[in-house]
Amino acid sequence: QVQLVESGGGLVQAGGSLRLSCAASGGTFSSYAMGWFRQAPGKEREFVAAISQSGLFIRYKDSVKGRFTISRDNAKNTVYLQMNSLKPEDTAVYYCAAHSAIVTIARTISNWGQGTQVTVSS
């Protein structure tokens, strides 16, 4: 399994932006589809965005379309999540995930990072 380390979280005002990064090591990064999920207190972990191994296929949660952008750099073994126009309801711990294909169901994934906190104040 590839090891995943997220960074870039923090506290931001509503309408602001953050860029999350997830650095992978110990595996063949380009062989994994990568995803971002999030988990708010008291809620289940939910899908946010995912990108295929080549970057050609991308999926987003409906509520983040037009605001979030997922991308990857296979040369740097890193996946990114650019988050713009942030809302208080985006507040959560954001997790990076690696899988053999794009998946949107968290329980099907076993390879996770440790998470990074994103807090959006109103």
Coordinates of N, CA and C in Angstrom, one line a residue:
Q1 N 0.8 -1.2 0.0 CA 0.0 0.0 0.0 C 0.9 1.3 0.0
V2 N 0.3 2.3 -0.6 CA 1.0 3.6 -0.6 C 0.7 4.3 0.7
Q3 N 1.7 5.0 1.2 CA 1.5 5.9 2.4 C 1.1 7.3 2.0
L4 N 0.1 7.9 2.6 CA -0.5 9.1 2.2 C -0.4 10.1 3.4
V5 N 0.1 11.4 3.1 CA 0.2 12.4 4.1 C -0.5 13.7 3.5
E6 N -1.5 14.1 4.2 CA -2.2 15.3 3.7 C -1.6 16.6 4.4
S7 N -1.8 17.7 3.8 CA -1.3 19.0 4.3 C -2.2 20.1 3.7
G8 N -2.1 21.3 4.3 CA -2.8 22.4 3.7 C -4.1 22.9 4.4
G9 N -4.5 22.1 5.3 CA -5.7 22.5 6.0 C -5.5 23.8 6.9
G10 N -6.6 24.3 7.4 CA -6.5 25.4 8.3 C -7.8 26.1 8.5
L11 N -7.8 27.3 9.1 CA -9.0 28.1 9.3 C -9.1 29.2 8.3
V12 N -10.2 29.4 7.7 CA -10.4 30.4 6.7 C -11.8 30.9 6.8
Q13 N -12.0 32.2 6.4 CA -13.3 32.8 6.4 C -14.1 32.3 5.2
A14 N -15.5 32.4 5.4 CA -16.3 32.0 4.3 C -16.0 32.8 3.0
G15 N -16.0 32.2 1.9 CA -15.6 32.8 0.7 C -14.1 32.7 0.3
G16 N -13.3 32.2 1.3 CA -11.9 32.1 1.1 C -11.5 30.8 0.4
S17 N -10.2 30.6 0.3 CA -9.7 29.5 -0.5 C -8.6 28.7 0.3
L18 N -8.5 27.5 0.1 CA -7.4 26.6 0.6 C -7.0 25.6 -0.5
R19 N -5.8 25.2 -0.4 CA -5.3 24.2 -1.3 C -4.7 23.0 -0.5
L20 N -5.4 21.9 -0.6 CA -4.9 20.7 0.1 C -4.0 19.9 -0.8
S21 N -3.0 19.3 -0.1 CA -2.0 18.4 -0.9 C -2.0 17.1 -0.2
C22 N -1.8 16.1 -0.9 CA -1.6 14.7 -0.4 C -0.4 14.1 -1.1
A23 N 0.7 13.9 -0.3 CA 1.9 13.3 -0.8 C 1.9 11.8 -0.6
A24 N 2.2 11.1 -1.6 CA 2.3 9.6 -1.5 C 3.7 9.1 -1.6
S25 N 3.9 8.0 -0.9 CA 5.2 7.4 -0.9 C 5.1 5.9 -0.7
G26 N 6.1 5.1 -1.1 CA 6.1 3.7 -0.8 C 5.3 2.8 -1.8
G27 N 4.9 3.4 -2.9 CA 4.2 2.6 -3.9 C 4.2 3.3 -5.2
T28 N 3.5 2.7 -6.2 CA 3.5 3.3 -7.5 C 2.3 4.2 -7.6
F29 N 2.5 5.5 -7.4 CA 1.5 6.5 -7.3 C 0.6 6.5 -8.5
S30 N 1.2 6.4 -9.7 CA 0.5 6.5 -10.9 C -0.4 5.3 -11.2
S31 N -0.3 4.3 -10.4 CA -1.2 3.1 -10.6 C -2.5 3.3 -9.8
Y32 N -2.6 4.3 -9.0 CA -3.8 4.5 -8.1 C -4.7 5.7 -8.6
A33 N -6.0 5.4 -8.6 CA -6.9 6.5 -8.6 C -6.9 7.1 -7.2
M34 N -7.0 8.5 -7.2 CA -6.9 9.2 -5.9 C -8.2 9.9 -5.6
G35 N -8.6 10.0 -4.4 CA -9.8 10.7 -4.0 C -9.6 11.5 -2.7
W36 N -10.5 12.5 -2.6 CA -10.7 13.2 -1.4 C -12.0 13.0 -0.8
F37 N -12.0 12.7 0.5 CA -13.3 12.5 1.3 C -13.2 13.5 2.5
R38 N -14.3 13.7 3.1 CA -14.4 14.5 4.3 C -15.3 14.0 5.3
Q39 N -15.1 14.3 6.6 CA -15.9 13.8 7.7 C -16.1 15.0 8.7
A40 N -17.3 15.4 8.8 CA -17.7 16.4 9.8 C -18.0 15.7 11.1
P41 N -18.0 16.4 12.3 CA -18.3 15.7 13.5 C -19.7 15.2 13.5
G42 N -19.8 13.9 14.0 CA -21.1 13.3 14.0 C -21.7 12.8 12.7
K43 N -20.9 12.9 11.7 CA -21.4 12.5 10.4 C -20.5 11.4 9.8
E44 N -21.0 10.7 8.8 CA -20.2 9.7 8.1 C -19.2 10.4 7.1
R45 N -18.2 9.7 6.8 CA -17.2 10.1 5.9 C -17.8 10.1 4.5
E46 N -17.7 11.3 3.8 CA -18.4 11.4 2.5 C -17.4 11.7 1.4
F47 N -17.8 11.3 0.2 CA -17.0 11.6 -1.0 C -17.0 13.1 -1.4
V48 N -15.8 13.6 -1.8 CA -15.7 15.0 -2.3 C -15.3 15.0 -3.7
A49 N -14.2 14.4 -4.1 CA -13.7 14.4 -5.4 C -12.8 13.2 -5.7
A50 N -12.6 12.8 -6.9 CA -11.7 11.8 -7.3 C -11.2 12.0 -8.7
I51 N -10.0 11.4 -8.9 CA -9.3 11.5 -10.2 C -8.7 10.2 -10.6
S52 N -8.8 9.9 -11.8 CA -8.3 8.6 -12.3 C -6.7 8.6 -12.4
Q53 N -6.1 7.5 -12.6 CA -4.7 7.4 -12.6 C -4.0 8.3 -13.6
S54 N -4.6 8.5 -14.8 CA -4.1 9.4 -15.8 C -4.5 10.8 -15.6
G55 N -5.5 11.1 -14.8 CA -6.1 12.4 -14.7 C -7.2 12.7 -15.7
L56 N -7.5 11.8 -16.5 CA -8.5 12.0 -17.6 C -9.9 12.0 -17.1
F57 N -10.2 11.2 -16.0 CA -11.5 11.1 -15.5 C -11.6 11.7 -14.1
I58 N -12.6 12.5 -13.9 CA -12.7 13.3 -12.6 C -14.2 13.2 -12.2
R59 N -14.4 13.1 -10.9 CA -15.8 13.2 -10.4 C -15.8 14.1 -9.2
Y60 N -16.9 14.7 -9.0 CA -17.1 15.6 -7.8 C -18.4 15.4 -7.2
K61 N -18.5 15.6 -5.9 CA -19.7 15.7 -5.1 C -20.5 17.0 -5.7
D62 N -21.8 16.8 -5.9 CA -22.5 17.9 -6.5 C -22.3 19.2 -5.8
S63 N -22.3 19.2 -4.5 CA -22.2 20.5 -3.8 C -20.9 21.2 -3.9
V64 N -19.9 20.6 -4.4 CA -18.6 21.3 -4.6 C -18.2 21.6 -6.0
K65 N -19.1 21.1 -6.9 CA -18.8 21.4 -8.4 C -18.8 22.9 -8.6
G66 N -17.8 23.3 -9.4 CA -17.6 24.7 -9.6 C -16.8 25.5 -8.6
R67 N -16.6 24.8 -7.4 CA -15.8 25.5 -6.4 C -14.5 24.8 -6.1
F68 N -14.5 23.4 -6.2 CA -13.4 22.6 -5.9 C -12.8 22.1 -7.2
T69 N -11.5 21.9 -7.2 CA -10.8 21.3 -8.3 C -9.8 20.3 -7.8
I70 N -9.9 19.1 -8.3 CA -8.9 18.0 -8.0 C -7.9 17.9 -9.1
S71 N -6.6 17.7 -8.8 CA -5.6 17.5 -9.8 C -4.5 16.7 -9.2
R72 N -3.7 16.2 -10.1 CA -2.6 15.3 -9.6 C -1.3 15.6 -10.5
D73 N -0.2 15.3 -9.8 CA 1.1 15.5 -10.5 C 1.8 14.1 -10.3
N74 N 1.8 13.2 -11.2 CA 2.4 11.9 -11.0 C 3.9 12.0 -10.9
A75 N 4.5 13.0 -11.4 CA 6.0 13.2 -11.3 C 6.3 13.5 -9.8
K76 N 5.4 14.2 -9.1 CA 5.6 14.5 -7.7 C 4.9 13.7 -6.7
N77 N 4.2 12.6 -7.2 CA 3.5 11.7 -6.4 C 2.5 12.5 -5.4
T78 N 1.8 13.4 -6.0 CA 1.0 14.3 -5.2 C -0.3 14.5 -5.9
V79 N -1.4 14.6 -5.0 CA -2.7 15.0 -5.5 C -3.1 16.2 -4.7
Y80 N -3.9 17.1 -5.4 CA -4.3 18.3 -4.8 C -5.8 18.5 -4.8
L81 N -6.2 19.3 -3.9 CA -7.6 19.8 -3.9 C -7.7 21.3 -3.7
Q82 N -7.9 22.0 -4.8 CA -8.1 23.4 -4.7 C -9.5 23.7 -4.3
M83 N -9.7 24.4 -3.2 CA -11.0 24.7 -2.7 C -11.3 26.2 -2.7
N84 N -12.2 26.7 -3.5 CA -12.5 28.1 -3.5 C -14.0 28.4 -3.0
S85 N -14.3 29.6 -2.8 CA -15.6 30.0 -2.3 C -16.1 29.1 -1.2
L86 N -15.2 28.9 -0.2 CA -15.5 28.0 0.9 C -16.7 28.4 1.7
K87 N -17.5 27.5 2.2 CA -18.7 27.7 3.0 C -18.5 27.1 4.4
P88 N -19.2 27.6 5.4 CA -19.1 26.9 6.7 C -19.4 25.4 6.6
E89 N -20.3 25.0 5.8 CA -20.7 23.6 5.7 C -19.6 22.7 5.0
D90 N -18.5 23.4 4.6 CA -17.4 22.6 4.1 C -16.4 22.2 5.3
T91 N -16.7 22.7 6.4 CA -15.9 22.4 7.6 C -15.9 20.9 7.9
A92 N -14.7 20.3 8.0 CA -14.6 18.9 8.2 C -13.1 18.5 8.2
V93 N -12.8 17.3 8.6 CA -11.5 16.7 8.4 C -11.5 16.1 7.0
Y94 N -10.5 16.5 6.2 CA -10.4 16.0 4.8 C -9.3 15.0 4.7
Y95 N -9.7 13.8 4.1 CA -8.9 12.7 4.0 C -8.6 12.4 2.5
C96 N -7.3 12.0 2.3 CA -6.9 11.6 1.0 C -7.0 10.0 0.9
A97 N -7.3 9.5 -0.2 CA -7.5 8.0 -0.3 C -6.9 7.6 -1.7
A98 N -6.4 6.3 -1.6 CA -5.9 5.7 -2.9 C -6.6 4.4 -3.1
H99 N -7.0 4.2 -4.3 CA -7.7 2.9 -4.7 C -7.4 2.5 -6.1
S100 N -7.8 1.4 -6.5 CA -7.5 0.9 -7.8 C -8.3 1.5 -8.9
A101 N -9.5 2.1 -8.5 CA -10.3 2.8 -9.4 C -11.1 3.9 -8.7
I102 N -11.7 4.8 -9.4 CA -12.5 5.9 -8.8 C -13.7 5.2 -8.1
V103 N -13.8 5.5 -6.8 CA -14.9 5.0 -6.0 C -15.4 6.2 -5.1
T104 N -16.7 6.2 -4.8 CA -17.3 7.2 -4.1 C -17.8 6.8 -2.7
I105 N -17.6 5.5 -2.4 CA -18.1 4.9 -1.1 C -16.9 4.7 -0.2
A106 N -16.9 5.4 0.9 CA -15.8 5.4 1.8 C -15.4 4.0 2.3
R107 N -16.5 3.2 2.6 CA -16.2 1.9 3.2 C -15.5 0.9 2.3
T108 N -15.4 1.2 1.0 CA -14.8 0.3 0.0 C -13.3 0.6 0.0
I109 N -12.8 1.6 0.7 CA -11.4 2.1 0.6 C -10.7 1.7 1.9
S110 N -9.5 1.2 1.7 CA -8.7 0.8 2.9 C -7.4 1.6 3.1
N111 N -7.1 2.4 2.1 CA -5.8 3.1 2.1 C -6.1 4.6 2.3
W112 N -5.9 5.1 3.5 CA -6.2 6.5 3.9 C -5.0 7.2 4.4
G113 N -5.1 8.6 4.3 CA -4.1 9.4 5.0 C -4.7 9.7 6.4
Q114 N -3.9 10.5 7.1 CA -4.3 10.8 8.5 C -5.4 11.9 8.6
G115 N -5.5 12.7 7.6 CA -6.5 13.7 7.5 C -6.0 15.1 7.9
T116 N -6.6 16.1 7.4 CA -6.2 17.5 7.7 C -7.5 18.3 7.9
Q117 N -7.5 19.1 9.0 CA -8.7 19.8 9.4 C -8.9 21.1 8.6
V118 N -10.1 21.3 8.1 CA -10.5 22.5 7.4 C -11.7 23.1 8.2
T119 N -11.5 24.3 8.6 CA -12.5 25.0 9.3 C -12.9 26.3 8.6
V120 N -14.1 26.5 8.3 CA -14.6 27.7 7.5 C -15.5 28.5 8.5
S121 N -15.1 29.7 8.8 CA -15.9 30.5 9.7 C -16.8 31.4 8.9
S122 N -18.0 31.7 9.5 CA -19.0 32.5 8.9 C -18.8 34.0 9.2

